[in-house]
Coordinates of C-alpha atoms and ligand atoms in Angstrom, one line a residue:
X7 CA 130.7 -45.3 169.0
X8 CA 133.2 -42.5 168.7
X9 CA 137.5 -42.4 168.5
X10 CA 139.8 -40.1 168.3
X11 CA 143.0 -39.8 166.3
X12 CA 145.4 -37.3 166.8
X13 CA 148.6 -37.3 164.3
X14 CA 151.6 -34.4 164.2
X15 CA 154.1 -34.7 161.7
X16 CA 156.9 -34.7 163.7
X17 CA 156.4 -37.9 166.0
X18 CA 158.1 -40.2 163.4
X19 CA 158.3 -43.8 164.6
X20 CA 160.4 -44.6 161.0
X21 CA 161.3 -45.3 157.8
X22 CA 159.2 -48.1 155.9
X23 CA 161.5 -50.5 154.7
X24 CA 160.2 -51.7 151.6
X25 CA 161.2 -54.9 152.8
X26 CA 158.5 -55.3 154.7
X27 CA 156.0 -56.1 152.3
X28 CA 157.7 -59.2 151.3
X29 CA 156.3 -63.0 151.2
X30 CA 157.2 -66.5 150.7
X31 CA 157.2 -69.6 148.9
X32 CA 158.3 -73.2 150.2
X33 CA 158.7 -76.6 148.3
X34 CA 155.4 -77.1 150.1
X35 CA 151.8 -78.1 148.7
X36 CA 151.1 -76.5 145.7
X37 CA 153.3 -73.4 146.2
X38 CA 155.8 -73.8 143.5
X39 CA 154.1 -77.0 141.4
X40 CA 150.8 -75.9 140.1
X41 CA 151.2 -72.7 141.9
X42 CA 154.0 -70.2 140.6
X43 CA 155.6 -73.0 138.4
X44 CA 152.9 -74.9 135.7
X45 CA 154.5 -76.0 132.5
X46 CA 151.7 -76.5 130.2
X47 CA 149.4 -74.7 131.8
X48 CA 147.9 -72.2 129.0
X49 CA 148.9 -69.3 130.6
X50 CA 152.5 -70.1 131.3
X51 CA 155.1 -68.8 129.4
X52 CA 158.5 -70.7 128.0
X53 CA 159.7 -71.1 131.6
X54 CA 156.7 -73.0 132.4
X55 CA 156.2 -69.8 135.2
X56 CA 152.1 -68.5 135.4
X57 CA 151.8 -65.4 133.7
X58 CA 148.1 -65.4 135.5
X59 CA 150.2 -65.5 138.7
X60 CA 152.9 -63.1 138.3
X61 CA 150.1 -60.6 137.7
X62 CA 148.6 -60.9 141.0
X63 CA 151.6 -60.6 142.6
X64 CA 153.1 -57.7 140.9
X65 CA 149.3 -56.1 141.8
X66 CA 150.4 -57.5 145.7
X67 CA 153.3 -55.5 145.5
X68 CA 155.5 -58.4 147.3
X69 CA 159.3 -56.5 147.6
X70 CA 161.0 -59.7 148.5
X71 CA 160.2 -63.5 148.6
X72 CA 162.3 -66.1 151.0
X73 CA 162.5 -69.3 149.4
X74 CA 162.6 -72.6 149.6
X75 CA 161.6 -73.1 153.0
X76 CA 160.6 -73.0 156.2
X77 CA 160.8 -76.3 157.1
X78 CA 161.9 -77.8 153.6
X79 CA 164.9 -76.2 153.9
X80 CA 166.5 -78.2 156.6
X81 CA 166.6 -81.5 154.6
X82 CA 167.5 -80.1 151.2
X83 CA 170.4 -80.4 149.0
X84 CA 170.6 -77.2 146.7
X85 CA 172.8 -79.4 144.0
X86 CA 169.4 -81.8 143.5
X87 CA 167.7 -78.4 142.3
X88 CA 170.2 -77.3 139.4
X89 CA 171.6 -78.3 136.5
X90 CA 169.7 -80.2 133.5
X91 CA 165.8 -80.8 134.6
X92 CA 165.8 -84.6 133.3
X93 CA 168.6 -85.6 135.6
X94 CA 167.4 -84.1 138.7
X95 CA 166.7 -86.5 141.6
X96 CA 163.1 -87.1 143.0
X97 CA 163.4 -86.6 146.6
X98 CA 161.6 -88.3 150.0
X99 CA 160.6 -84.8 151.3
X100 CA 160.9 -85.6 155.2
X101 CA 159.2 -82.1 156.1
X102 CA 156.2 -83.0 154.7
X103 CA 156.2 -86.1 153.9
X104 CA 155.7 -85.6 150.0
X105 CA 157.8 -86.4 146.6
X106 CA 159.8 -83.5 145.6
X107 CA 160.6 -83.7 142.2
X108 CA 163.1 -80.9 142.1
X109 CA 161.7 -79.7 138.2
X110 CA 162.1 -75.9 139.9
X111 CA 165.3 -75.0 142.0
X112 CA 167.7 -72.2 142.5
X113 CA 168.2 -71.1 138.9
X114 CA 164.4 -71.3 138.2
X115 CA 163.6 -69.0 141.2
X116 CA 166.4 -66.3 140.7
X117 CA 165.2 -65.7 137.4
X118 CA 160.9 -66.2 138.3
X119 CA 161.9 -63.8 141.1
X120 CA 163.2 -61.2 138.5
X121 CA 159.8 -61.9 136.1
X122 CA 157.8 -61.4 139.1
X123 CA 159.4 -57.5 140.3
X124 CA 160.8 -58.8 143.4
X125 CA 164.1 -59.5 145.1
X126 CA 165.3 -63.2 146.5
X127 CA 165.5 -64.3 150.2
X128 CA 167.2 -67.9 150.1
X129 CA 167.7 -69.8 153.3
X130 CA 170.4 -72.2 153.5
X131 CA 170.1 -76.0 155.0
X132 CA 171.5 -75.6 158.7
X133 CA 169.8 -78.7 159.5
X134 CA 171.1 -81.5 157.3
X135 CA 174.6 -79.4 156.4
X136 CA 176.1 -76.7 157.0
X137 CA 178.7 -74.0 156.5
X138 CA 180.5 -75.6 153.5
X139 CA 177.5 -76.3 151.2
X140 CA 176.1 -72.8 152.3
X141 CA 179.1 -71.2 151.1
X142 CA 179.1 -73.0 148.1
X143 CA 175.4 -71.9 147.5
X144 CA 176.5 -68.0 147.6
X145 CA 179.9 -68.8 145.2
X146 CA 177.5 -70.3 143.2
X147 CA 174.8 -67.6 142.5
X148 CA 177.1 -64.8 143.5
X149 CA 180.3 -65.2 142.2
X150 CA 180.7 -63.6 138.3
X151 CA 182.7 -66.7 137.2
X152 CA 186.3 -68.5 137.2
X153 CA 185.7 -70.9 139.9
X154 CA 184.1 -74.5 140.2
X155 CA 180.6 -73.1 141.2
X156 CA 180.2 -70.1 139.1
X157 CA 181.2 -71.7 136.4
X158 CA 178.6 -74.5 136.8
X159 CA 176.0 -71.5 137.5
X160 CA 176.9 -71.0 134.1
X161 CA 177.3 -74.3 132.4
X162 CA 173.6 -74.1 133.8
X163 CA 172.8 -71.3 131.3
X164 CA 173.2 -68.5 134.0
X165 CA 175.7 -66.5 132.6
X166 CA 175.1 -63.5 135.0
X167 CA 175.2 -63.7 138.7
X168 CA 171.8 -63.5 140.9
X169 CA 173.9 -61.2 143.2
X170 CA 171.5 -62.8 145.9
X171 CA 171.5 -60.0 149.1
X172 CA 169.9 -61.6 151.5
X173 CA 170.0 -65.0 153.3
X174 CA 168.7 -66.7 156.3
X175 CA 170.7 -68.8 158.4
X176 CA 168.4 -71.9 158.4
X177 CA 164.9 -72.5 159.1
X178 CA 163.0 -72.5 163.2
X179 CA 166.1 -74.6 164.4
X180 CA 164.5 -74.1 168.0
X181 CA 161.4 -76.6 167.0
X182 CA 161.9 -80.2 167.3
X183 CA 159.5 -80.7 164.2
X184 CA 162.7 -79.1 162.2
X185 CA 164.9 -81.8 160.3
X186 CA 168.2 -81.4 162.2
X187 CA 166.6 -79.6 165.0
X188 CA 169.6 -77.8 167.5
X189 CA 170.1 -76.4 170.9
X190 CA 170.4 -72.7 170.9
X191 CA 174.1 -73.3 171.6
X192 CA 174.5 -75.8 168.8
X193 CA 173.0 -73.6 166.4
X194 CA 174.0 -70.5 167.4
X195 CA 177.9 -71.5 166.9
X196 CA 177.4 -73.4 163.5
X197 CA 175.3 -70.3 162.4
X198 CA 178.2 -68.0 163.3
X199 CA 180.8 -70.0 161.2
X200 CA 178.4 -70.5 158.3
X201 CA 177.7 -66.8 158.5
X202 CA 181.6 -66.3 158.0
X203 CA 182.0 -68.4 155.2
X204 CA 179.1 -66.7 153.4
X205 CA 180.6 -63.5 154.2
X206 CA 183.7 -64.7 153.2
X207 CA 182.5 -65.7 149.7
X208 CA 180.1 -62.7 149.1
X209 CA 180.4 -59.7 152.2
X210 CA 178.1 -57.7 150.6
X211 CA 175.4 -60.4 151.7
X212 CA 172.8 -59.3 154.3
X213 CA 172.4 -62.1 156.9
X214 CA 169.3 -62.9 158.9
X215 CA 169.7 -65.8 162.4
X216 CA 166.9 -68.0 163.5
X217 CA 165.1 -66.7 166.2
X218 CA 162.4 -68.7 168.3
X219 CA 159.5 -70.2 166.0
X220 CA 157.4 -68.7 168.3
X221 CA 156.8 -66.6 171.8
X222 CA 155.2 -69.4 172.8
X223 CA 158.3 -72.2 172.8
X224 CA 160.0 -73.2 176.2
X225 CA 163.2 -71.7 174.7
X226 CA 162.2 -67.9 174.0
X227 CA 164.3 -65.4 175.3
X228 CA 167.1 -67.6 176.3
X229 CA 167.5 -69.2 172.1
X230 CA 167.7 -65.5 171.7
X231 CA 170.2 -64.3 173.7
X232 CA 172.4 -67.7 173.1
X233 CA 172.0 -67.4 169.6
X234 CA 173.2 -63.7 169.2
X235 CA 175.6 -64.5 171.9
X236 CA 177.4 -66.4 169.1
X237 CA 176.5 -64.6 166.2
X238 CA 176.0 -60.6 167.2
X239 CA 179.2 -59.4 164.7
X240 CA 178.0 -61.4 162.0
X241 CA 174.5 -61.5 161.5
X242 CA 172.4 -58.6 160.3
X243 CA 168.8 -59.4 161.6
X244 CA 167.0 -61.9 164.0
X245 CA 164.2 -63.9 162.6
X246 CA 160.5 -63.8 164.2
X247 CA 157.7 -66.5 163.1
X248 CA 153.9 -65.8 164.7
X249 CA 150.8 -67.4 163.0
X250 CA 147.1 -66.7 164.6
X251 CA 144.1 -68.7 164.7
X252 CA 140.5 -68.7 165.4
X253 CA 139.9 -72.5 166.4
X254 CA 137.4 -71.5 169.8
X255 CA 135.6 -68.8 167.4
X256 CA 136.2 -65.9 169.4
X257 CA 136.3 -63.3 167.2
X258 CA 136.9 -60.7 169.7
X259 CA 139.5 -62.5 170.8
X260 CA 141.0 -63.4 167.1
X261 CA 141.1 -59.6 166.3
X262 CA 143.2 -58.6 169.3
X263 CA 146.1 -60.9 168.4
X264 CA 148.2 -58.6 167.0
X265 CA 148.7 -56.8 170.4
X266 CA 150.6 -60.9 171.2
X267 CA 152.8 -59.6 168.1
X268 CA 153.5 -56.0 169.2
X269 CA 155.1 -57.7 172.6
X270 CA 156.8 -60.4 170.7
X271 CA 158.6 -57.9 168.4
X272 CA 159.0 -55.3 171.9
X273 CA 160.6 -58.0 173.5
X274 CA 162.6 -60.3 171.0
X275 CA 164.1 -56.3 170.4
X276 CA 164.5 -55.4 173.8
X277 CA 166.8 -58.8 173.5
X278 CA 168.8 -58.0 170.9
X279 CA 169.5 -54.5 173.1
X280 CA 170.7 -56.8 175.9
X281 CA 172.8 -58.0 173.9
X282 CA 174.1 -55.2 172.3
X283 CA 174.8 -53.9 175.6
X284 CA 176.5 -56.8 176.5
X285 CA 179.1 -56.9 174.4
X286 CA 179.7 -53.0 174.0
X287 CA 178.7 -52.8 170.7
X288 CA 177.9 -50.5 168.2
X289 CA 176.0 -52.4 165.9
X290 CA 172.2 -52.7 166.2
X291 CA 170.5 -56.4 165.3
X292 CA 167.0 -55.2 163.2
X293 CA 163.8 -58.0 162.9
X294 CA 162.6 -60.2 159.9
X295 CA 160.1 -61.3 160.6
X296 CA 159.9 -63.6 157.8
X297 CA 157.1 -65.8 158.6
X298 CA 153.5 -63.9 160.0
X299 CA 149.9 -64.6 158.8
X300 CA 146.5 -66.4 159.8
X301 CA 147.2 -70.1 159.9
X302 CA 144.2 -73.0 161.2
X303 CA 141.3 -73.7 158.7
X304 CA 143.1 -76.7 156.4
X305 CA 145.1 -78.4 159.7
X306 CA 142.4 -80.8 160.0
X307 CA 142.1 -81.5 155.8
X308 CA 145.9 -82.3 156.3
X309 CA 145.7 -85.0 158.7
X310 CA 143.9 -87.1 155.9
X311 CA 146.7 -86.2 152.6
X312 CA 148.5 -89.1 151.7
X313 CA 151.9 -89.1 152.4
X314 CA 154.8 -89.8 149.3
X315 CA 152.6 -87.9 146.9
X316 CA 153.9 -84.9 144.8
X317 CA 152.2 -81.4 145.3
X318 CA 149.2 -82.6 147.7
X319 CA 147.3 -79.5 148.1
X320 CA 148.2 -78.7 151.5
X321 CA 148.0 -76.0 154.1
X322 CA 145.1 -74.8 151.7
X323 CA 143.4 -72.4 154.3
X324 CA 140.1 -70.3 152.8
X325 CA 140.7 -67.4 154.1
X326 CA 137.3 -65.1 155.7
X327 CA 136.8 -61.5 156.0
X328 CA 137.7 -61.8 159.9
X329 CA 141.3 -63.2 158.7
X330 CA 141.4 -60.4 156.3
X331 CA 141.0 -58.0 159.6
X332 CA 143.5 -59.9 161.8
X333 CA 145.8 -59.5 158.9
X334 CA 145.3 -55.7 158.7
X335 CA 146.0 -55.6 162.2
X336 CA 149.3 -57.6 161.6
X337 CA 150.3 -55.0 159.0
X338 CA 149.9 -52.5 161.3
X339 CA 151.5 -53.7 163.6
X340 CA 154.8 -54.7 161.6
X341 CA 154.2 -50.7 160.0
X342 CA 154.2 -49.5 164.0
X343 CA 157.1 -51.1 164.7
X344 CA 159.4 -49.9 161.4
X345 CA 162.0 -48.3 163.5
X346 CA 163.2 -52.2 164.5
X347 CA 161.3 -54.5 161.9
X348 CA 163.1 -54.5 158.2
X349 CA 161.7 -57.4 157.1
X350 CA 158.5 -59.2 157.1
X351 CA 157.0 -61.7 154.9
X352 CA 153.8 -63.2 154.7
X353 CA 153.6 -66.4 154.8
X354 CA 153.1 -68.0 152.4
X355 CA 152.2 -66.4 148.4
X356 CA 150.9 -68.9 146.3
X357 CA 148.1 -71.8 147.9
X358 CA 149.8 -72.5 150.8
X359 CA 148.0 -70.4 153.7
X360 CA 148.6 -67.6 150.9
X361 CA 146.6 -64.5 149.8
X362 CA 146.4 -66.5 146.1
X363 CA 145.0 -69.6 145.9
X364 CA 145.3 -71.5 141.7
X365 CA 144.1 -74.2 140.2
X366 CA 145.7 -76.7 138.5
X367 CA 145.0 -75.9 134.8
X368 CA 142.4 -73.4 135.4
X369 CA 142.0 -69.8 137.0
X370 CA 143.9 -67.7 140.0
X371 CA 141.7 -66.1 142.2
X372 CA 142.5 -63.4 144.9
X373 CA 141.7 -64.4 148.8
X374 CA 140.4 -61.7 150.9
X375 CA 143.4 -61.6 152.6
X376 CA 145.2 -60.2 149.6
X377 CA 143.8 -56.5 150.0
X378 CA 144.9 -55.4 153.2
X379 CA 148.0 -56.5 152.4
X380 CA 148.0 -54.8 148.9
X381 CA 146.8 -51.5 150.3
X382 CA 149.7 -51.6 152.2
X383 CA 152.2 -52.3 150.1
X384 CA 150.8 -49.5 147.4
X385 CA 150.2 -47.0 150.0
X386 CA 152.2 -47.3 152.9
X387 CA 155.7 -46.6 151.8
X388 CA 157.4 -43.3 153.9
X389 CA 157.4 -42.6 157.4
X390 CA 155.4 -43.9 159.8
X391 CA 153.6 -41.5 162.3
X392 CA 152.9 -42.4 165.9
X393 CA 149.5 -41.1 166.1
X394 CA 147.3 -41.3 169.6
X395 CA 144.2 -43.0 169.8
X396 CA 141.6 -42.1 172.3
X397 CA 138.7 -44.5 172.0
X398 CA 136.2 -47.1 173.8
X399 CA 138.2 -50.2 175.1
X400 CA 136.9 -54.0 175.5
X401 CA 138.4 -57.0 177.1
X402 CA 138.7 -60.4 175.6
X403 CA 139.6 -64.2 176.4
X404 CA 143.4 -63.2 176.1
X405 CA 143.8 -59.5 176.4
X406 CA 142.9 -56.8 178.6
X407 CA 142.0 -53.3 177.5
X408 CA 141.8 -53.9 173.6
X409 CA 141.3 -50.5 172.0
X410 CA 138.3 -50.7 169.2
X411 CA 140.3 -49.0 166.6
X412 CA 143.7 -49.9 165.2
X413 CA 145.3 -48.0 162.9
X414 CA 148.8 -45.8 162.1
X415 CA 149.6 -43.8 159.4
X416 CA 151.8 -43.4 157.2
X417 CA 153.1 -39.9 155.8
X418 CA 155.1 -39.8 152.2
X419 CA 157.6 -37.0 152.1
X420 CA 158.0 -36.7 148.6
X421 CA 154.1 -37.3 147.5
X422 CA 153.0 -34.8 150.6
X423 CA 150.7 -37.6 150.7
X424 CA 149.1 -39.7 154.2
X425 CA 147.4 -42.9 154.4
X426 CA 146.0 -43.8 157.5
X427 CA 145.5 -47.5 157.9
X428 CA 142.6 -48.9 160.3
X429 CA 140.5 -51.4 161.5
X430 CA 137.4 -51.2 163.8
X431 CA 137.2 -54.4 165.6
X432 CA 133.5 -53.1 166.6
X433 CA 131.6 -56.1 165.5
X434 CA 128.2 -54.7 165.9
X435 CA 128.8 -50.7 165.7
X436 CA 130.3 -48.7 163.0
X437 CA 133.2 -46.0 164.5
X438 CA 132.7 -42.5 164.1
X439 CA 136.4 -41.1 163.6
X440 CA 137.4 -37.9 164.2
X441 CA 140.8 -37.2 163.0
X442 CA 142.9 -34.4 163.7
X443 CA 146.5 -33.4 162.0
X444 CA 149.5 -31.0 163.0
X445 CA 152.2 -29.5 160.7
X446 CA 150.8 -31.1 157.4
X447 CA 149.3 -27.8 154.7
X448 CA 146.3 -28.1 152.9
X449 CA 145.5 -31.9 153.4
X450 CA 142.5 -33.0 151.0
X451 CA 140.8 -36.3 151.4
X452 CA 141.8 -37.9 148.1
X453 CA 140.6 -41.3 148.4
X454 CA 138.7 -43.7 151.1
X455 CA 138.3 -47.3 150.9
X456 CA 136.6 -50.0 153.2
X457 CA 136.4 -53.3 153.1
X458 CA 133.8 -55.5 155.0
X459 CA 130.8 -57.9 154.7
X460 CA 127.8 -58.4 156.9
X461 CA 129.0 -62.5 157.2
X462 CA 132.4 -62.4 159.3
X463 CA 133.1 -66.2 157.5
X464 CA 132.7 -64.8 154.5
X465 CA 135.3 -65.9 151.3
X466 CA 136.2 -65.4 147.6
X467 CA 136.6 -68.0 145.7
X468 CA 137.9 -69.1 142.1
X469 CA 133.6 -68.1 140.8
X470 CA 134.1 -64.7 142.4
X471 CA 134.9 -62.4 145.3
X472 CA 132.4 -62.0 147.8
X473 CA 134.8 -60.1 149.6
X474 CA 136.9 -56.7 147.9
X475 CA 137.1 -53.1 148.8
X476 CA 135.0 -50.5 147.8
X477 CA 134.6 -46.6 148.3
X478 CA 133.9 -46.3 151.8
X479 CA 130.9 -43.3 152.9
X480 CA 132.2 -39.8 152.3
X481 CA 133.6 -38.2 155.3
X482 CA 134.4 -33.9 156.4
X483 CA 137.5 -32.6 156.2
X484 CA 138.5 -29.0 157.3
X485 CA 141.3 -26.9 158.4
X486 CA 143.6 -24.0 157.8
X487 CA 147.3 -22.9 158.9
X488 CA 148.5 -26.8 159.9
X489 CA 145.7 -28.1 161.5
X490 CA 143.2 -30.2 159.6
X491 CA 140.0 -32.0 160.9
X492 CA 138.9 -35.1 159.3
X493 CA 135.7 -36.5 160.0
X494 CA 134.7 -40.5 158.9
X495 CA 132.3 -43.2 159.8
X496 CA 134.3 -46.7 159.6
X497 CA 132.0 -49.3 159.1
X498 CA 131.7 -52.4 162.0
X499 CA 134.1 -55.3 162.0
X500 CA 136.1 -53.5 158.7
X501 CA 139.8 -53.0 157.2
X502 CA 139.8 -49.0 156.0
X503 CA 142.9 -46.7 154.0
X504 CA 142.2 -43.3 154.3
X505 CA 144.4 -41.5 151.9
X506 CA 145.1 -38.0 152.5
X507 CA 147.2 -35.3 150.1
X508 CA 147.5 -32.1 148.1
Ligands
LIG601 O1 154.8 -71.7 156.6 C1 154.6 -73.1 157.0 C2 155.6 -73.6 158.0 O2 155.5 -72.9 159.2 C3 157.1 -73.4 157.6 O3 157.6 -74.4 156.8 C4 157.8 -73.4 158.9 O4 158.9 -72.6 159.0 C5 156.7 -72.9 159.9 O5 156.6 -73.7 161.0

């Protein structure tokens, strides 16, 4: 089968925001206990934080983590989490009906965050509380010192500020599952006062409102407009939550959900437009989409944890090399749509539905879904180009006209350096690409990589990884004056970077 790519330098859909490649970690399962946070585990270091596990996600390249929840959030009181560990309160976790011990909190993450290379995203309860204990949250990891909660910060043995940019205005408060669940009018004015009072205490803060947990709630479209209705002059970005699954074994289907994500960020924008327009303003609302990933293999495992027990190792989902595709596909499309999306994380890091899985006292092990996601974070850092793809198309359960390749590309100024991104959803028949480029001199192939496996259920495990890239076949590349040609064969069913450069 044959496609055809045709990419000109000057049809620039954006700027990367490094923000994009960001993740997340909840008080949930094993993310933080026996995931990031193991005292006495023999590779932890005086903060009882895994060393083994900061590695893999400084080689992730995760620019920002949100933290400490989802749907933990909504029932948490930020005070339980500081101060000495021996007095901290064990908690009744009504999210997920588990123990929380509170051993890690606020102070532990700021400064993990900082040991790991990436920037905090804290979300404040909008569920149980609201704006005063928010505001009280930023004075105290934001404010130098000379007040009540700066100076506790520091009685703490936090002498220095986290200086904490960005925070989100609760957690899904559309779905009744949420602790403290809201009407879109309910939430949308409490957000708008707690996003004042945060502003108030701290206005260089970035702020980020709750959209719908889904396209698929009874609310879309109207929670957003209501919410932003309230909130438009003080909120920075509008959160989007999507998470895929393969339950009827379609994996035809299962590879063409992304497109369900393009039109959920096209629309949720077109929204915040509406708005915009609205109200005659200047300002534009951008997207976080600060919860995104493949999300179904452990829900029936969960049914049978025990409840009131303390780190149950839920939401453990062994990730295949299909879920690896579906998560290229996801990068792509949060990479195609960089002129409106600032922030995306991948939910979650560590265990819980997370590229890396631990175990408790022994080794951390890299899931297949980890690579796509690396390769893009390492490589796809400029300007992405809108390139356009001529190829075979094929309709699934759910979608009409899916194109066998996706794929965008990504040009760095400053390196002269392009990575094209792509996956060939051809199960059956490898792709034979033929790329063409405008306005770029002297483009070399510098390095291709592929990644896919003959067994679409394929997964790594803690004894080894069945599934990693390798050098994919070598390809042709030609051209003079501006125009290069670039010939490839993408293997069936597999993730592929092209990288591209002087
Ligand atoms: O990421 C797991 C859960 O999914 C989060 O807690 C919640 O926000 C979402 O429903």
């Amino acid at each position: 089968m044959k496609a055809r790519l045709t990419i000109h330098r000057e049809f620039a859909v954006g700027t990367v925001d490094k923000r994009v490649y960001g993740s997340f970690i909840e008080h949930l399962g094993r993310a933080v206990y026996t995931g990031i946070y193991e005292p006495g585990h023999p590779q932890a270091d005086k903060n009882g934080f895994r060393r083994d596990v900061i590695d893999l996600i400084r080689e992730l390249g995760v620019s920002v983590v949100r933290y400490p929840g989802g749907n933990f959030v909504s029932g948490y009181n930020w005070e339980d989490g500081v101060g000495p560990i021996e007095q901290r309160p064990v908690r009744q976790e009504l999210a997920w009906m588990t123990l929380e011990s509170n051993q890690f909190g606020t102070n532990e993450f700021a400064a993990w965050a900082e040991r790991a290379g990436t920037e905090p995203m804290m979300a404040v309860n909008l569920g149980t509380r609201g704006p005063e204990a928010a505001r009280n949250l930023v004075e105290y990891c934001n404010f130098p010192g000379g007040t009540g909660w700066s100076d506790l910060r520091r009685s703490h043995g936090y002498e220095k500020p986290h200086g904490i940019k960005l925070w989100c205005l609760g957690n899904e408060m559309d779905g009744p599952w949420q602790i403290g669940h809201r009407t879109a009018d309910e939430y949308g004015r409490v957000a708008a006062e707690t996003a004042k009072v945060m502003k108030w205490a701290d206005p260089s803060i970035e702020l980020v409102a709750c959209g719908s947990s889904n396209a698929r709630m009874p609310t879309f479209g109207d929670w957003e407009a209501m919410v932003l209705n309230h909130t438009y002059e003080q909120v920075d970005y509008l959160s989007l939550h999507i998470y895929f699954d393969n339950t009827s074994n379609d994996t035809p289907n299962f590879l063409a959900k992304n497109l369900e994500m393009d039109t959920f960020i096209k629309t949720v924008g077109g929204i915040c437009d509406y708005i915009k327009a609205k109200k005659r303003s200047k300002k534009n609302i951008y997207l976080s989409f600060d919860e995104w990933n493949v999300w179904f293999h452990s829900k029936e495992t969960d049914q049978r944890i025990e409840k009131w027990t303390t780190a149950p190792p839920i939401l453990e989902d062994i990730y295949t090399m299909e879920d690896a595709l579906v998560v290229g596909c996801m990068l792509i499309t949060l990479l195609k749509n960089a002129d409106r999306v600032k922030i995306a994380c991948l939910a979650q890091l560590v265990n819980v539905i997370a590229p890396i899985m631990t175990e408790p006292s022994g080794a951390a092990w890299r899931q297949t879904i980890f690579y796509p996601f690396m390769h893009a974070s390492k490589y796809g850092r400029g300007t992405v180009l809108q390139g356009a793809v001529n190829c075979e198309l094929y309709d699934a359960a759910e979608f009409e006209a899916v194109p066998y390749l996706e794929s965008t590309a990504v040009y760095n100024e400053e390196e002269k350096t392009m990575t094209i991104f792509a996956v060939n959803r051809n199960l059956h028949e490898s792709l034979n690409l033929e790329a063409k480029f405008s306005g770029f001199e002297d483009l070399k192939l510098i390095e291709y990589l592929t990644m896919s496996h003959p067994d679409l259920k394929a997964v790594n495990s803690a004894r080894g990884e069945t599934v990693r890239p390798g050098p994919g076949p070598g390809g042709r590349i030609e051209g003079k004056s501006g125009h290069t040609r670039l010939e490839l064969t993408l293997p069936a069913a597999s993730w592929n970077v092209i990288r591209l450069g002087r």
